[in-house]
mmCIF file of C-alpha atoms in Angstrom:
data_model
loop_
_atom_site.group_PDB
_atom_site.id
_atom_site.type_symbol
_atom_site.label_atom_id
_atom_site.label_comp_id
_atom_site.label_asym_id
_atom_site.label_seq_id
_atom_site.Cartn_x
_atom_site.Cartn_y
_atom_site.Cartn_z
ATOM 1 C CA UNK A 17 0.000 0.000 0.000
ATOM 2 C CA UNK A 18 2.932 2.309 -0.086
ATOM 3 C CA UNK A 19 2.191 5.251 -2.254
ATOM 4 C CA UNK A 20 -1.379 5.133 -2.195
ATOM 5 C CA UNK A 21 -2.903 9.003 -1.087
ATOM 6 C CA UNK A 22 -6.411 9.204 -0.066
ATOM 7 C CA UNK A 23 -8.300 12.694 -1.322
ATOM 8 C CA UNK A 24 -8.468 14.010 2.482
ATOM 9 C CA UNK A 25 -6.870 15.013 5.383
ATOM 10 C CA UNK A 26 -7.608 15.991 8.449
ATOM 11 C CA UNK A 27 -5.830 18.226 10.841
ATOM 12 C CA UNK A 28 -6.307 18.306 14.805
ATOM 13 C CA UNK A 29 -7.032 21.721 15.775
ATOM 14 C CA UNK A 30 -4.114 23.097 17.205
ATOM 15 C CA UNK A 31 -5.278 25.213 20.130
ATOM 16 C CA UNK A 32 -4.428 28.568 19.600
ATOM 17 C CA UNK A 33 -4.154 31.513 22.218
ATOM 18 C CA UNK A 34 -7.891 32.835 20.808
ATOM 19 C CA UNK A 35 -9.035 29.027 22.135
ATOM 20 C CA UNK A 36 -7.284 29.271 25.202
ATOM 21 C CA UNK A 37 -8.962 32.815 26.242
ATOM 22 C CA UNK A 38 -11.985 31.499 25.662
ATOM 23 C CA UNK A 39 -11.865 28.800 27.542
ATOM 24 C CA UNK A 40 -10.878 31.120 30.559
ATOM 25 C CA UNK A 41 -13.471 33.333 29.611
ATOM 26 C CA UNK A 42 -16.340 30.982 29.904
ATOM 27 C CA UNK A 43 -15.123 29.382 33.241
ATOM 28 C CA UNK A 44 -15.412 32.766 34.320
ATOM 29 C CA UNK A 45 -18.893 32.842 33.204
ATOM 30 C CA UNK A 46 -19.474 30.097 35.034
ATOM 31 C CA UNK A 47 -17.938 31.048 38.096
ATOM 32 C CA UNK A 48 -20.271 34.050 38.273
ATOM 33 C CA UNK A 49 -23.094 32.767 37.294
ATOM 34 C CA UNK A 50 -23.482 31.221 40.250
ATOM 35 C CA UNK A 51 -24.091 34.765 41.902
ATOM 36 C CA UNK A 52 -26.690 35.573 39.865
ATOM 37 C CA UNK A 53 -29.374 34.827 41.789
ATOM 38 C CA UNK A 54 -28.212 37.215 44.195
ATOM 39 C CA UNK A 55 -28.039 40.670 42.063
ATOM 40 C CA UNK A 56 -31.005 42.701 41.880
ATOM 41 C CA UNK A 57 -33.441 41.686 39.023
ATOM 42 C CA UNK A 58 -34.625 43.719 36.100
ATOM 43 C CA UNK A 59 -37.969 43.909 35.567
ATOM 44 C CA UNK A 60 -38.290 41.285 32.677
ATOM 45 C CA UNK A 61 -36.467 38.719 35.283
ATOM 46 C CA UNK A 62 -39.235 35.871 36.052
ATOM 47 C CA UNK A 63 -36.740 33.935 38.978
ATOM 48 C CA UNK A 64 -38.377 31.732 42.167
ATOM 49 C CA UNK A 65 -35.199 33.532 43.715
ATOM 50 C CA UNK A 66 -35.988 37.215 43.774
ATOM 51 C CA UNK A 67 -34.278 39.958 45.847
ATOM 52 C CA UNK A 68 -35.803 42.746 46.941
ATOM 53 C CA UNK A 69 -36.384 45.393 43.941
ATOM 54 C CA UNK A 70 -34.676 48.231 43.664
ATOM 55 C CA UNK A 71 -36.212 51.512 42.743
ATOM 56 C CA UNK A 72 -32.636 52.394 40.771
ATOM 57 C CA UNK A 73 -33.250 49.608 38.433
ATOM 58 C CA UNK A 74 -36.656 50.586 37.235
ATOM 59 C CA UNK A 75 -36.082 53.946 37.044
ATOM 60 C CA UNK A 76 -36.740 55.985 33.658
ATOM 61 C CA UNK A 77 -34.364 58.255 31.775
ATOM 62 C CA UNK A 78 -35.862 61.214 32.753
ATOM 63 C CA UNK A 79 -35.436 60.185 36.126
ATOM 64 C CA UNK A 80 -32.156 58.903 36.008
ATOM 65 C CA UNK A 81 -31.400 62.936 34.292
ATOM 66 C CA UNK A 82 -33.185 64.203 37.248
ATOM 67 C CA UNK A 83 -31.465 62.554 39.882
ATOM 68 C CA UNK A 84 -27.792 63.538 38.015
ATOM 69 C CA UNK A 85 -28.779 67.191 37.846
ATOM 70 C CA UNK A 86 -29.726 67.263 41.362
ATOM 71 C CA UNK A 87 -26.424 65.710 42.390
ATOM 72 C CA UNK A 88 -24.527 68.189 39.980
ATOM 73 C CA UNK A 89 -26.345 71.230 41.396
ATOM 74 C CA UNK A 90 -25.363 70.591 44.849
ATOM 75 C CA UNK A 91 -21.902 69.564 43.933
ATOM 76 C CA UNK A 92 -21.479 72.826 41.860
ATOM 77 C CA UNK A 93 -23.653 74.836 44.926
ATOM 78 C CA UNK A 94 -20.599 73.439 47.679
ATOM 79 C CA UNK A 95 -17.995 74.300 44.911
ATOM 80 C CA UNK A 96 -19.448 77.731 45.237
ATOM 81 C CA UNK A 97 -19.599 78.351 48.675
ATOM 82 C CA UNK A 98 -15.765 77.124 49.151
ATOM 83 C CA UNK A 99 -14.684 79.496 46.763
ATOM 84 C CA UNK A 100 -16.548 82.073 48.286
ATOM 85 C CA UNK A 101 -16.383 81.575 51.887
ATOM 86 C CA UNK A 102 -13.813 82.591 54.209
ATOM 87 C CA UNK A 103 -9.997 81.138 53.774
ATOM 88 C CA UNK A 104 -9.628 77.877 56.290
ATOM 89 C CA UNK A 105 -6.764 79.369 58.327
ATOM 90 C CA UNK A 106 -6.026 82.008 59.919
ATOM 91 C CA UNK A 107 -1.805 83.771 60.602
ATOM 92 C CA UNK A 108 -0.438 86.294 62.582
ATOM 93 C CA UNK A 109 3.272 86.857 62.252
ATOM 94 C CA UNK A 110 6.330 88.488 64.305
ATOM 95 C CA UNK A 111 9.527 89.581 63.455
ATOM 96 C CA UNK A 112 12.220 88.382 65.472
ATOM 97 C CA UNK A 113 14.051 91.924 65.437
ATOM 98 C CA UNK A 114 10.787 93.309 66.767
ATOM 99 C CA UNK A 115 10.924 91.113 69.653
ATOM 100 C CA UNK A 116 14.316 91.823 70.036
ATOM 101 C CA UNK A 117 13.717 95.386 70.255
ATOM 102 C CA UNK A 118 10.341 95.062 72.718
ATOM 103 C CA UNK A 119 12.550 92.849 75.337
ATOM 104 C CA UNK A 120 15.943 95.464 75.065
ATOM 105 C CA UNK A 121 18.125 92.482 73.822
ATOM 106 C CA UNK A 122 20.895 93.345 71.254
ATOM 107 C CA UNK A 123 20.404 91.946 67.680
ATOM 108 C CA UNK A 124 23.456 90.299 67.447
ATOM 109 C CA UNK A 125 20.674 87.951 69.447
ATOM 110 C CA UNK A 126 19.158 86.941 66.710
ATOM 111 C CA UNK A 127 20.600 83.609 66.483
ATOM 112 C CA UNK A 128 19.590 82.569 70.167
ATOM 113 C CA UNK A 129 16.750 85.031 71.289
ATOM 114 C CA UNK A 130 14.953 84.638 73.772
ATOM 115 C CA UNK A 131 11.948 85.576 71.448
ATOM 116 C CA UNK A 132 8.503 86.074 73.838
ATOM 117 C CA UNK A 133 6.066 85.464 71.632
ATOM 118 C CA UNK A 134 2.239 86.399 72.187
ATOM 119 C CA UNK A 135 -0.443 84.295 70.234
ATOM 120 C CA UNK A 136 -3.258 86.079 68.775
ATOM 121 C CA UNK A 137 -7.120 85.726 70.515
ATOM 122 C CA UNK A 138 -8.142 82.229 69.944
ATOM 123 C CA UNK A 139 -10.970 79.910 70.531
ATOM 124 C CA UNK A 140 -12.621 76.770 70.617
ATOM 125 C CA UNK A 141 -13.297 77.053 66.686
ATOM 126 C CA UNK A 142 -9.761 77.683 65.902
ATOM 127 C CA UNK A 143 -9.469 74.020 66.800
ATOM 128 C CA UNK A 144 -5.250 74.063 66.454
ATOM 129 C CA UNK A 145 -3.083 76.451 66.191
ATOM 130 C CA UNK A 146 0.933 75.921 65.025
ATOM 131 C CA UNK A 147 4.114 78.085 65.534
ATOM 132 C CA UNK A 148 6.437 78.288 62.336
ATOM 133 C CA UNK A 149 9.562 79.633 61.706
ATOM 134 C CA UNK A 150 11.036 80.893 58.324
ATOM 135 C CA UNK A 151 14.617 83.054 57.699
ATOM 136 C CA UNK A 152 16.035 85.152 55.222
ATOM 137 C CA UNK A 153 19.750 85.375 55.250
ATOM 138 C CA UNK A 154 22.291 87.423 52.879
ATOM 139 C CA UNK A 155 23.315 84.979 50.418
ATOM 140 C CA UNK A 156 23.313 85.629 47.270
ATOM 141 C CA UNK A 157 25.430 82.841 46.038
ATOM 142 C CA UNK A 158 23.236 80.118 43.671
ATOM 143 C CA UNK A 159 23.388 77.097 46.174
ATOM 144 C CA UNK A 160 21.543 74.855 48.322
ATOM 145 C CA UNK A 161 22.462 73.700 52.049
ATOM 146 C CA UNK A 162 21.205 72.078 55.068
ATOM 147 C CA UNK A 163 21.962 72.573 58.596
ATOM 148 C CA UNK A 164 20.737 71.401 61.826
ATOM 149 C CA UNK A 165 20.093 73.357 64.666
ATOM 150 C CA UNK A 166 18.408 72.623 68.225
ATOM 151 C CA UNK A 167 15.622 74.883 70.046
ATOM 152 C CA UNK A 168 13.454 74.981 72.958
ATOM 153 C CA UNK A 169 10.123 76.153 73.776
ATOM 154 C CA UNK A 170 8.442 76.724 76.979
ATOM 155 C CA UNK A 171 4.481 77.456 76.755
ATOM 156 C CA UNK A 172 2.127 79.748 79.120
ATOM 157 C CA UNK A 173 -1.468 80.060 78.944
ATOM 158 C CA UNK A 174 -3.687 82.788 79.306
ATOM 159 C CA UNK A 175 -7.027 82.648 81.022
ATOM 160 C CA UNK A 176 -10.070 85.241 79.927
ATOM 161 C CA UNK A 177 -9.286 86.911 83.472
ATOM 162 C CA UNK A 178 -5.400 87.113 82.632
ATOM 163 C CA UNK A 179 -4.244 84.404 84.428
ATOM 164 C CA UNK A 180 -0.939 82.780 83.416
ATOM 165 C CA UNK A 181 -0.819 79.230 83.570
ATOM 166 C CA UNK A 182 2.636 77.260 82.809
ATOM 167 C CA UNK A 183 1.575 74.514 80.376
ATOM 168 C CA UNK A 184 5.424 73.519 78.684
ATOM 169 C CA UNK A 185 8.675 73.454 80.448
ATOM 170 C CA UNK A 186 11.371 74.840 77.976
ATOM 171 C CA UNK A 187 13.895 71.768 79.092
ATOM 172 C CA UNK A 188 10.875 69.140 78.359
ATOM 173 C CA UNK A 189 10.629 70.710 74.886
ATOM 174 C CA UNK A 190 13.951 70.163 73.452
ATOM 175 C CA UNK A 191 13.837 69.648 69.462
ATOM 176 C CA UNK A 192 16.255 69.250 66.670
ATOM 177 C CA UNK A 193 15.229 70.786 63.126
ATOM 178 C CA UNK A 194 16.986 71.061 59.868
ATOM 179 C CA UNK A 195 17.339 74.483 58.226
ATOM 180 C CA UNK A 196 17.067 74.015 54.311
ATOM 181 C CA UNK A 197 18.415 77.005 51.813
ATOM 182 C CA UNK A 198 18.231 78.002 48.745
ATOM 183 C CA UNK A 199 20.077 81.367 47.910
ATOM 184 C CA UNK A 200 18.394 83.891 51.172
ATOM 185 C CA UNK A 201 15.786 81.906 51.954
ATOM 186 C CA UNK A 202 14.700 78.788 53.723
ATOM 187 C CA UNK A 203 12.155 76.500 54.331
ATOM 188 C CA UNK A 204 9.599 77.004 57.156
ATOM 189 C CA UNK A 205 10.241 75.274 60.329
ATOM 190 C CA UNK A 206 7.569 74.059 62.455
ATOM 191 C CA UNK A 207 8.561 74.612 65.991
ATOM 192 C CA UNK A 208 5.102 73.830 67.885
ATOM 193 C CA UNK A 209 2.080 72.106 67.312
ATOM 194 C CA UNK A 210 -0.949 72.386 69.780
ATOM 195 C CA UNK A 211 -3.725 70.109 68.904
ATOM 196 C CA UNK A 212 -6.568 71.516 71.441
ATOM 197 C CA UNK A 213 -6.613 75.164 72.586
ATOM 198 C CA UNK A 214 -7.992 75.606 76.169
ATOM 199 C CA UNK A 215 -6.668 78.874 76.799
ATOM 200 C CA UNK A 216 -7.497 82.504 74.998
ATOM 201 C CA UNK A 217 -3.950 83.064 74.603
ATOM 202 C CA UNK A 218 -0.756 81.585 75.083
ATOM 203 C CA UNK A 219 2.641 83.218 75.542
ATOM 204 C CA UNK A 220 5.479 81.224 73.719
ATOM 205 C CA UNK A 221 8.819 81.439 74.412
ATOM 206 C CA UNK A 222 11.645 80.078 71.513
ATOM 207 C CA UNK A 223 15.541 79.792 72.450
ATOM 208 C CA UNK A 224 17.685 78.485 69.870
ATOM 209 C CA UNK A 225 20.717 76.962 69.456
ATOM 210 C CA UNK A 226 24.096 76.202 67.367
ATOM 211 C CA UNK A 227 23.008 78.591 64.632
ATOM 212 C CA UNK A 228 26.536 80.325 65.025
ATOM 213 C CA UNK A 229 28.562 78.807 62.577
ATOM 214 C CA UNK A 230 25.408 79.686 60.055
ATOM 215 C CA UNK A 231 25.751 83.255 61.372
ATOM 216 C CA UNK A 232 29.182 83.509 60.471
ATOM 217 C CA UNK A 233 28.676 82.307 56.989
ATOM 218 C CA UNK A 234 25.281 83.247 55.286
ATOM 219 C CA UNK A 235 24.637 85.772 58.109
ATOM 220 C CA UNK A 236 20.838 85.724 59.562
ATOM 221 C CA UNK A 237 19.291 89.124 58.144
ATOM 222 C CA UNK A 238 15.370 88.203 59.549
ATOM 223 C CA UNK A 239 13.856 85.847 61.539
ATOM 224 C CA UNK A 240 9.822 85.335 60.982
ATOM 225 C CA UNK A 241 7.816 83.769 63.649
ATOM 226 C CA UNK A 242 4.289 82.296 62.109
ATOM 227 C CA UNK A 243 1.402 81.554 64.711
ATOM 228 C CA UNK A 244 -1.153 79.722 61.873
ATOM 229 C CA UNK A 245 -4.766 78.469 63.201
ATOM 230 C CA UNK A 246 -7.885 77.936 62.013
ATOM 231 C CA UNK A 247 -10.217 80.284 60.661
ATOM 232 C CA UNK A 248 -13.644 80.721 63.107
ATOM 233 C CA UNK A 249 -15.618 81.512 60.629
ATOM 234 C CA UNK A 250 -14.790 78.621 58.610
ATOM 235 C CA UNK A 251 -14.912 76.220 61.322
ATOM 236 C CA UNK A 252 -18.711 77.186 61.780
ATOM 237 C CA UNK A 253 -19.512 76.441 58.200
ATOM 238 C CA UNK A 254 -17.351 73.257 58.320
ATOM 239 C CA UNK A 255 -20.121 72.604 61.199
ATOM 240 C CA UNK A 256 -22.970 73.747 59.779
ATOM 241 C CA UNK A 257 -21.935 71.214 57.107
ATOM 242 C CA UNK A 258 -21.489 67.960 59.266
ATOM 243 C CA UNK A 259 -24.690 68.956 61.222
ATOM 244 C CA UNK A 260 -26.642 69.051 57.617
ATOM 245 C CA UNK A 261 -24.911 66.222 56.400
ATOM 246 C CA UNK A 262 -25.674 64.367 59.682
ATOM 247 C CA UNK A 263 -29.459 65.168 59.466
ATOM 248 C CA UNK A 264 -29.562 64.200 55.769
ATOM 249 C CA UNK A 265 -27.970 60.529 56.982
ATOM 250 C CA UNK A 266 -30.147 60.297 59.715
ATOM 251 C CA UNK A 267 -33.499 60.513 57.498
ATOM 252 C CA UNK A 268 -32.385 58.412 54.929
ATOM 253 C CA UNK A 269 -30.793 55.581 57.462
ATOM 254 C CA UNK A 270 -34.568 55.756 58.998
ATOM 255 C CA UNK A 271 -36.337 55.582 55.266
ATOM 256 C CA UNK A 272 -34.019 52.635 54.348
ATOM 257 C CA UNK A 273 -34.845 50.753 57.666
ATOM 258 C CA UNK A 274 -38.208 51.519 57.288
ATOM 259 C CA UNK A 275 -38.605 50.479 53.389
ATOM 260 C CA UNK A 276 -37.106 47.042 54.162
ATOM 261 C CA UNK A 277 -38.368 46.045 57.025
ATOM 262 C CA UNK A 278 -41.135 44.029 55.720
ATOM 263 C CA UNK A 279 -38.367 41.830 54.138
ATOM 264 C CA UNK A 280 -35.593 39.042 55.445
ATOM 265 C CA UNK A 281 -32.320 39.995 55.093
ATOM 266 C CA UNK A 282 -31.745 36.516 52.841
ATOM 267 C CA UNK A 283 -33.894 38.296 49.899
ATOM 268 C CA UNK A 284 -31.855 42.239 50.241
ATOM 269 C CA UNK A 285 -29.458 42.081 47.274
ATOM 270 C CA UNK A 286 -25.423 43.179 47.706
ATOM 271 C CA UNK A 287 -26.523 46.381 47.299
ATOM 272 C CA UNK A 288 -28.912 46.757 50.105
ATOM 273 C CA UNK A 289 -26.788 44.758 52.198
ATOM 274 C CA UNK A 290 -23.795 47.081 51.673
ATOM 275 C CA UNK A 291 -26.087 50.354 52.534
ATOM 276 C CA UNK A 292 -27.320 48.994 55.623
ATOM 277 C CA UNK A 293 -23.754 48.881 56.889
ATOM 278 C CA UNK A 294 -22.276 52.095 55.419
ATOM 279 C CA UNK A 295 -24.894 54.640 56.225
ATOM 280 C CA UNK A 296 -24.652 53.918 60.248
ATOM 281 C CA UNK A 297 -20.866 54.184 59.100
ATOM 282 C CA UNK A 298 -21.912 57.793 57.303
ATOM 283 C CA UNK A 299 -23.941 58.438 60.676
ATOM 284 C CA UNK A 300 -21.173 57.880 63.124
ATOM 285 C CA UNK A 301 -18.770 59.494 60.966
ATOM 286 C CA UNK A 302 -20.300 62.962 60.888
ATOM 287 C CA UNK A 303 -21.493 62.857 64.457
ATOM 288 C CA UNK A 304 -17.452 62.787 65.816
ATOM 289 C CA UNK A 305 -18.082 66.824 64.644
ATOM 290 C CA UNK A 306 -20.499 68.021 66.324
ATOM 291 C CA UNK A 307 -19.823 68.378 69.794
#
């Protein structure tokens, strides 16, 4: 039989990458599939297995328009009013050769101090308040350098009926900070942070130290002290806000309780399911502001 050809052939399909994507493809299908049951329905679904319908899924176009233009004016209404409103913090700023000249210290001081600094009026709604240093020297040259220095800072406050109270011993508030230069100026330096303010005013006092060698060099020409807190006025609109936002999560937390509670919670779909946890989340997360 050698020689003899037949008028065929066949060839085994050889299995290319199209064939093998496929394949993955519909074991995916089939792995979801199997969570089908538990998505909401459309309305043309006809399943033993329903879940509770969902008013978002049988919604019409001119709804669905509606509801984005509503969402789009009040996004556009808060991008309005943040433009507008009043800036979110508030500074106050001393010169160091001010101080100098207020206390009858030379200014060849300026690399030590003491500076006595006074904060400005503050209040509950200015919520923090920092103290931040920035200098100006009298180099001119183009270059860049970095050097570390030491301070301390010892903290009084000051009652409404102008009592002092010592809050910060100077020797318990012993930092290190890096000074970093480009040509005359540096970066700012934050020397205090006070995360609750109990006092109407608070007299700061700043020492520093091993800024000598710098002196010698680039030679300190000003030294800026920053007190930075938050604006009042801005602090009552941030509240305003939360207590808004907080009403508008409490009514909707009580509609969706009340709209499901005919139902068991095998039959909500993800969605529901999801909403009944975040929205107590939403609650408790704008309540932490309002005191």
């Amino acid at each position: 039989m050698e020689g003899v050809t037949f008028g065929y052939a066949y060839h085994m399909p050889s299995g290319g990458c199209m064939m093998r994507i496929r394949n993955v493809l519909s074991q995916f299908s089939d792995v979801f599939s199997e969570f089908n049951r538990y998505l909401a329905p459309a309305y043309h679904h006809d399943r033993c297995e329903r879940s509770v319908p969902m008013r978002l899924y049988s919604m019409h176009k001119r709804e669905l328009v509606m509801v984005f233009l509503a969402f789009f004016a009040c996004l556009g209404l808060v991008i309005f009013i943040g433009l507008t409103g009043p800036p979110i913090t508030s500074t106050v700023s001393e010169l160091g050769t001010d101080l100098l000249h207020k206390q009858n210290i030379s200014l060849d001081a300026i690399t030590t101090g003491p500076f006595v600094l006074q904060s400005p009026p503050v209040t509950p709604y200015s919520q923090q308040m920092w103290l931040i240093m920035t200098l100006k020297t009298e180099d001119t040259d183009d270059e860049s350098y970095d050097v570390g220095f030491h301070y301390r800072v010892s903290i009084t406050g000051v009652k409404q009926d102008h009592q002092d109270i010592g809050i910060l011993n100077a020797y318990h508030h012993n930092r290190s900070r890096h000074l970093v230069c480009t040509r005359d100026a540096c970066q700012e330096v934050m020397l205090l942070h006070l995360a609750s303010l109990q006092y109407a005013r608070y007299l700061v006092t700043v020492r520093l130290y091993n800024l000598d060698g710098f002196q010698k060099r680039y030679h300190i020409n000003q030294i800026t002290f920053h007190f930075k807190h938050y604006n009042p006025a801005f602090t009552q609109i941030e509240i305003w806000f939360r207590f808004i936002f907080l009403l508008g999560t409490a009514v909707i937390t009580f509609w969706f309780t009340h709209t499901l509670r005919r139902y068991t919670i095998q039959d909500w779909s993800f969605e529901q399911k999801w909403m009944s946890i975040l929205l107590p989340m939403l609650f408790l997360h704008d309540s932490k502001y309002i005191k």
